[in-house]
Amino acid sequence: NGSEVVTTTMGFEDRVVVVTGAGAGLGRSHALDFARRGAKVVVNDLGGGVHGGGQGSEAADAVVAQINAAGGEAVANYDSVERGEAIIRTALDNYDRVDVVVNNAGILRDSIFAKMTDEDWDLIYRVHVLGAYKVIKAAWPVMMEQGYGRIINTASAAGIYGNFGQANYAFAKRGLIGFTNTLAIEGARKGILANVIAPVAGSRLTESILPREVVEALKPEFVTPLVIKLCSEQSAQTGGVFEVGAGWISRLRWERSRGAFFDPGKDLTAEAIEQAWSTIDDFSNSEHPATVQDTFAPVFGNLGIKI
Ligand code: NAI
């Protein structure tokens, strides 16, 4: 509830933390914990509806008031994440730095693909992808200059696996994974770490699809500690994708079959692929590629070219 003082090894004194969509659900939980740990927090929330549309200042103001009442430091921002530069400006104007960005703001426009409108597609793209991009684009030069940064992007199991009725949302959430992995690579030399969480939590986004007692049991507070850990000063973890909810935390990685190699000096036919299918699809001796070099190695290796 934001009131107790935590003695902690993961403190955020003098750190400036931006949490988008922090007026409710997961974002509120993150903002409260960062503030409790001494961070100066920018509580961003557009205050609109679950499906987009509308806006208001109450959601962000209430969280700032809760933080202030507990003796913490926070400032509200009511911009849509589509105006990420304004959110980062709030951080810089008030606190002069940006150490942590948690892209969390989100809405849903679920629809079977046959009935999905261009608006459903665009709005989900704009909030989840363009929004995350805009906030990070504005924070990035500041983090590079500081030689320090922590970024969390919020994906979803739907983005990892696909999900019925969520083609737009799955596209957006998966997009964040490739985006974050690239930030992890480009930020590495400047002390910037970037990771993805795919949470499950009770919130207004899930209250329409889950029974009430399940929504209440799936506390956002089970997700926030992972965000805190990944954003802590001592963390070295970057480029990770984590599934997290209800006290379960797991890291994901790719699995790849060894694959079939065909003679590059001969024509390749669909029939030859058909014959080798059991090898292509054989995961008994699989590997775990993690970089594009892991793709180039067998490709160029098959040509006898060393890279
Ligand atoms: P929520 O609806 O409780 O909180 C989202 C907040 O984002 C709201 O306060 C809303 O006003 C704000 N917001 C929406 N559009 C915005 C915009 N354009 N600019 C600024 N703020 C905006 O939802 P919840 O569940 O806490 O979701 C947080 C994130 O977690 C979302 O990105 C969601 O997609 C993701 N997520 C949640 C899951 C869950 O089980 N709750 C599952 C997988 C992903």
mmCIF file of N, CA, C and O in Angstrom, residues 179-225:
data_model
loop_
_atom_site.group_PDB
_atom_site.id
_atom_site.type_symbol
_atom_site.label_atom_id
_atom_site.label_comp_id
_atom_site.label_asym_id
_atom_site.label_seq_id
_atom_site.Cartn_x
_atom_site.Cartn_y
_atom_site.Cartn_z
ATOM 1 N N PHE A 179 12.664 -5.750 -30.850
ATOM 2 C CA PHE A 179 13.085 -4.385 -30.532
ATOM 3 C C PHE A 179 13.987 -4.387 -29.296
ATOM 4 O O PHE A 179 15.096 -3.834 -29.309
ATOM 5 N N THR A 180 13.536 -5.053 -28.246
ATOM 6 C CA THR A 180 14.280 -5.060 -26.987
ATOM 7 C C THR A 180 15.617 -5.774 -27.137
ATOM 8 O O THR A 180 16.638 -5.327 -26.596
ATOM 9 N N ASN A 181 15.624 -6.888 -27.854
ATOM 10 C CA ASN A 181 16.885 -7.615 -28.044
ATOM 11 C C ASN A 181 17.914 -6.734 -28.745
ATOM 12 O O ASN A 181 19.107 -6.786 -28.437
ATOM 13 N N THR A 182 17.462 -5.935 -29.697
ATOM 14 C CA THR A 182 18.380 -5.044 -30.401
ATOM 15 C C THR A 182 18.879 -3.929 -29.486
ATOM 16 O O THR A 182 20.070 -3.585 -29.500
ATOM 17 N N LEU A 183 17.994 -3.397 -28.661
ATOM 18 C CA LEU A 183 18.424 -2.392 -27.677
ATOM 19 C C LEU A 183 19.460 -2.991 -26.729
ATOM 20 O O LEU A 183 20.434 -2.316 -26.347
ATOM 21 N N ALA A 184 19.262 -4.251 -26.354
ATOM 22 C CA ALA A 184 20.211 -4.917 -25.449
ATOM 23 C C ALA A 184 21.591 -4.982 -26.105
ATOM 24 O O ALA A 184 22.615 -4.719 -25.465
ATOM 25 N N ILE A 185 21.613 -5.293 -27.398
ATOM 26 C CA ILE A 185 22.887 -5.388 -28.125
ATOM 27 C C ILE A 185 23.536 -4.009 -28.250
ATOM 28 O O ILE A 185 24.721 -3.829 -27.955
ATOM 29 N N GLU A 186 22.741 -3.014 -28.677
ATOM 30 C CA GLU A 186 23.310 -1.680 -28.911
ATOM 31 C C GLU A 186 23.634 -0.932 -27.618
ATOM 32 O O GLU A 186 24.491 -0.054 -27.605
ATOM 33 N N GLY A 187 22.938 -1.292 -26.538
ATOM 34 C CA GLY A 187 23.141 -0.582 -25.271
ATOM 35 C C GLY A 187 24.235 -1.183 -24.399
ATOM 36 O O GLY A 187 24.668 -0.565 -23.426
ATOM 37 N N ALA A 188 24.688 -2.377 -24.780
ATOM 38 C CA ALA A 188 25.584 -3.137 -23.895
ATOM 39 C C ALA A 188 26.829 -2.353 -23.481
ATOM 40 O O ALA A 188 27.200 -2.347 -22.309
ATOM 41 N N ARG A 189 27.443 -1.673 -24.425
ATOM 42 C CA ARG A 189 28.703 -0.984 -24.119
ATOM 43 C C ARG A 189 28.485 0.282 -23.293
ATOM 44 O O ARG A 189 29.433 0.873 -22.785
ATOM 45 N N LYS A 190 27.234 0.710 -23.197
ATOM 46 C CA LYS A 190 26.935 1.938 -22.451
ATOM 47 C C LYS A 190 26.175 1.672 -21.154
ATOM 48 O O LYS A 190 25.513 2.564 -20.612
ATOM 49 N N GLY A 191 26.237 0.444 -20.695
ATOM 50 C CA GLY A 191 25.611 0.148 -19.407
ATOM 51 C C GLY A 191 24.094 0.157 -19.447
ATOM 52 O O GLY A 191 23.438 0.328 -18.418
ATOM 53 N N ILE A 192 23.533 -0.014 -20.643
ATOM 54 C CA ILE A 192 22.068 -0.043 -20.760
ATOM 55 C C ILE A 192 21.606 -1.495 -20.913
ATOM 56 O O ILE A 192 22.030 -2.187 -21.838
ATOM 57 N N LEU A 193 20.757 -1.913 -20.007
ATOM 58 C CA LEU A 193 20.209 -3.268 -20.040
ATOM 59 C C LEU A 193 18.753 -3.202 -20.478
ATOM 60 O O LEU A 193 18.014 -2.311 -20.050
ATOM 61 N N ALA A 194 18.342 -4.134 -21.329
ATOM 62 C CA ALA A 194 16.958 -4.139 -21.810
ATOM 63 C C ALA A 194 16.397 -5.555 -21.770
ATOM 64 O O ALA A 194 17.019 -6.495 -22.287
ATOM 65 N N ASN A 195 15.264 -5.706 -21.134
ATOM 66 C CA ASN A 195 14.638 -7.022 -21.001
ATOM 67 C C ASN A 195 13.139 -6.932 -21.240
ATOM 68 O O ASN A 195 12.547 -5.854 -21.164
ATOM 69 N N VAL A 196 12.547 -8.094 -21.495
ATOM 70 C CA VAL A 196 11.108 -8.188 -21.749
ATOM 71 C C VAL A 196 10.462 -9.045 -20.671
ATOM 72 O O VAL A 196 10.997 -10.099 -20.318
ATOM 73 N N ILE A 197 9.311 -8.579 -20.190
ATOM 74 C CA ILE A 197 8.501 -9.466 -19.351
ATOM 75 C C ILE A 197 7.204 -9.782 -20.075
ATOM 76 O O ILE A 197 6.658 -8.952 -20.801
ATOM 77 N N ALA A 198 6.747 -11.004 -19.901
ATOM 78 C CA ALA A 198 5.432 -11.427 -20.388
ATOM 79 C C ALA A 198 4.642 -11.832 -19.151
ATOM 80 O O ALA A 198 4.745 -12.963 -18.673
ATOM 81 N N PRO A 199 3.887 -10.873 -18.595
ATOM 82 C CA PRO A 199 3.252 -11.109 -17.295
ATOM 83 C C PRO A 199 1.862 -11.737 -17.399
ATOM 84 O O PRO A 199 1.224 -11.710 -18.454
ATOM 85 N N VAL A 200 1.418 -12.279 -16.290
ATOM 86 C CA VAL A 200 0.005 -12.620 -16.117
ATOM 87 C C VAL A 200 -0.420 -12.004 -14.789
ATOM 88 O O VAL A 200 0.218 -12.260 -13.765
ATOM 89 N N ALA A 201 -1.435 -11.174 -14.834
ATOM 90 C CA ALA A 201 -1.872 -10.494 -13.615
ATOM 91 C C ALA A 201 -3.341 -10.118 -13.710
ATOM 92 O O ALA A 201 -3.864 -9.891 -14.801
ATOM 93 N N GLY A 202 -3.961 -10.050 -12.570
ATOM 94 C CA GLY A 202 -5.337 -9.576 -12.515
ATOM 95 C C GLY A 202 -5.350 -8.067 -12.692
ATOM 96 O O GLY A 202 -4.616 -7.355 -12.025
ATOM 97 N N SER A 203 -6.154 -7.580 -13.629
ATOM 98 C CA SER A 203 -6.262 -6.132 -13.865
ATOM 99 C C SER A 203 -7.523 -5.901 -14.680
ATOM 100 O O SER A 203 -8.227 -6.841 -15.029
ATOM 101 N N ARG A 204 -7.758 -4.642 -15.024
ATOM 102 C CA ARG A 204 -8.967 -4.397 -15.829
ATOM 103 C C ARG A 204 -8.851 -5.008 -17.217
ATOM 104 O O ARG A 204 -9.851 -5.222 -17.885
ATOM 105 N N LEU A 205 -7.597 -5.285 -17.654
ATOM 106 C CA LEU A 205 -7.433 -5.937 -18.961
ATOM 107 C C LEU A 205 -7.852 -7.398 -18.903
ATOM 108 O O LEU A 205 -8.263 -7.970 -19.895
ATOM 109 N N THR A 206 -7.693 -8.031 -17.734
ATOM 110 C CA THR A 206 -7.996 -9.462 -17.643
ATOM 111 C C THR A 206 -9.310 -9.739 -16.920
ATOM 112 O O THR A 206 -9.789 -10.868 -16.920
ATOM 113 N N GLU A 207 -9.933 -8.701 -16.318
ATOM 114 C CA GLU A 207 -11.122 -8.981 -15.497
ATOM 115 C C GLU A 207 -12.313 -9.453 -16.324
ATOM 116 O O GLU A 207 -13.186 -10.131 -15.794
ATOM 117 N N SER A 208 -12.291 -9.130 -17.640
ATOM 118 C CA SER A 208 -13.418 -9.567 -18.466
ATOM 119 C C SER A 208 -13.259 -11.013 -18.950
ATOM 120 O O SER A 208 -14.223 -11.619 -19.407
ATOM 121 N N ILE A 209 -12.048 -11.567 -18.858
ATOM 122 C CA ILE A 209 -11.842 -12.929 -19.365
ATOM 123 C C ILE A 209 -11.582 -13.955 -18.259
ATOM 124 O O ILE A 209 -11.617 -15.151 -18.506
ATOM 125 N N LEU A 210 -11.326 -13.486 -17.035
ATOM 126 C CA LEU A 210 -11.037 -14.412 -15.933
ATOM 127 C C LEU A 210 -12.057 -14.228 -14.810
ATOM 128 O O LEU A 210 -12.547 -13.119 -14.597
ATOM 129 N N PRO A 211 -12.350 -15.313 -14.061
ATOM 130 C CA PRO A 211 -13.259 -15.192 -12.912
ATOM 131 C C PRO A 211 -12.694 -14.225 -11.861
ATOM 132 O O PRO A 211 -11.470 -14.098 -11.740
ATOM 133 N N ARG A 212 -13.585 -13.577 -11.116
ATOM 134 C CA ARG A 212 -13.168 -12.534 -10.189
ATOM 135 C C ARG A 212 -12.146 -13.011 -9.164
ATOM 136 O O ARG A 212 -11.160 -12.322 -8.870
ATOM 137 N N GLU A 213 -12.360 -14.242 -8.613
ATOM 138 C CA GLU A 213 -11.434 -14.705 -7.568
ATOM 139 C C GLU A 213 -10.042 -14.967 -8.158
ATOM 140 O O GLU A 213 -9.034 -14.806 -7.479
ATOM 141 N N VAL A 214 -9.997 -15.334 -9.445
ATOM 142 C CA VAL A 214 -8.696 -15.545 -10.093
ATOM 143 C C VAL A 214 -8.003 -14.191 -10.310
ATOM 144 O O VAL A 214 -6.812 -14.038 -10.047
ATOM 145 N N VAL A 215 -8.782 -13.212 -10.766
ATOM 146 C CA VAL A 215 -8.229 -11.856 -10.966
ATOM 147 C C VAL A 215 -7.639 -11.341 -9.654
ATOM 148 O O VAL A 215 -6.543 -10.776 -9.626
ATOM 149 N N GLU A 216 -8.355 -11.569 -8.558
ATOM 150 C CA GLU A 216 -7.868 -11.094 -7.258
ATOM 151 C C GLU A 216 -6.618 -11.840 -6.800
ATOM 152 O O GLU A 216 -5.730 -11.263 -6.164
ATOM 153 N N ALA A 217 -6.536 -13.121 -7.144
ATOM 154 C CA ALA A 217 -5.374 -13.929 -6.715
ATOM 155 C C ALA A 217 -4.121 -13.598 -7.530
ATOM 156 O O ALA A 217 -3.001 -13.705 -7.034
ATOM 157 N N LEU A 218 -4.329 -13.195 -8.776
ATOM 158 C CA LEU A 218 -3.193 -12.905 -9.669
ATOM 159 C C LEU A 218 -2.674 -11.486 -9.427
ATOM 160 O O LEU A 218 -2.815 -10.598 -10.257
ATOM 161 N N LYS A 219 -2.052 -11.297 -8.292
ATOM 162 C CA LYS A 219 -1.678 -9.928 -7.911
ATOM 163 C C LYS A 219 -0.536 -9.381 -8.771
ATOM 164 O O LYS A 219 0.460 -10.063 -8.988
ATOM 165 N N PRO A 220 -0.670 -8.133 -9.238
ATOM 166 C CA PRO A 220 0.448 -7.487 -9.948
ATOM 167 C C PRO A 220 1.726 -7.493 -9.108
ATOM 168 O O PRO A 220 2.828 -7.498 -9.657
ATOM 169 N N GLU A 221 1.565 -7.514 -7.785
ATOM 170 C CA GLU A 221 2.730 -7.496 -6.879
ATOM 171 C C GLU A 221 3.585 -8.757 -7.008
ATOM 172 O O GLU A 221 4.692 -8.823 -6.471
ATOM 173 N N PHE A 222 3.078 -9.774 -7.694
ATOM 174 C CA PHE A 222 3.895 -10.956 -7.977
ATOM 175 C C PHE A 222 4.790 -10.733 -9.203
ATOM 176 O O PHE A 222 5.689 -11.509 -9.477
ATOM 177 N N VAL A 223 4.488 -9.706 -9.978
ATOM 178 C CA VAL A 223 5.253 -9.423 -11.200
ATOM 179 C C VAL A 223 6.327 -8.361 -10.927
ATOM 180 O O VAL A 223 7.465 -8.453 -11.401
ATOM 181 N N THR A 224 5.955 -7.377 -10.142
ATOM 182 C CA THR A 224 6.829 -6.223 -9.899
ATOM 183 C C THR A 224 8.234 -6.574 -9.380
ATOM 184 O O THR A 224 9.211 -5.973 -9.837
ATOM 185 N N PRO A 225 8.381 -7.526 -8.453
ATOM 186 C CA PRO A 225 9.736 -7.799 -7.945
ATOM 187 C C PRO A 225 10.726 -8.212 -9.033
ATOM 188 O O PRO A 225 11.918 -7.912 -8.940
#
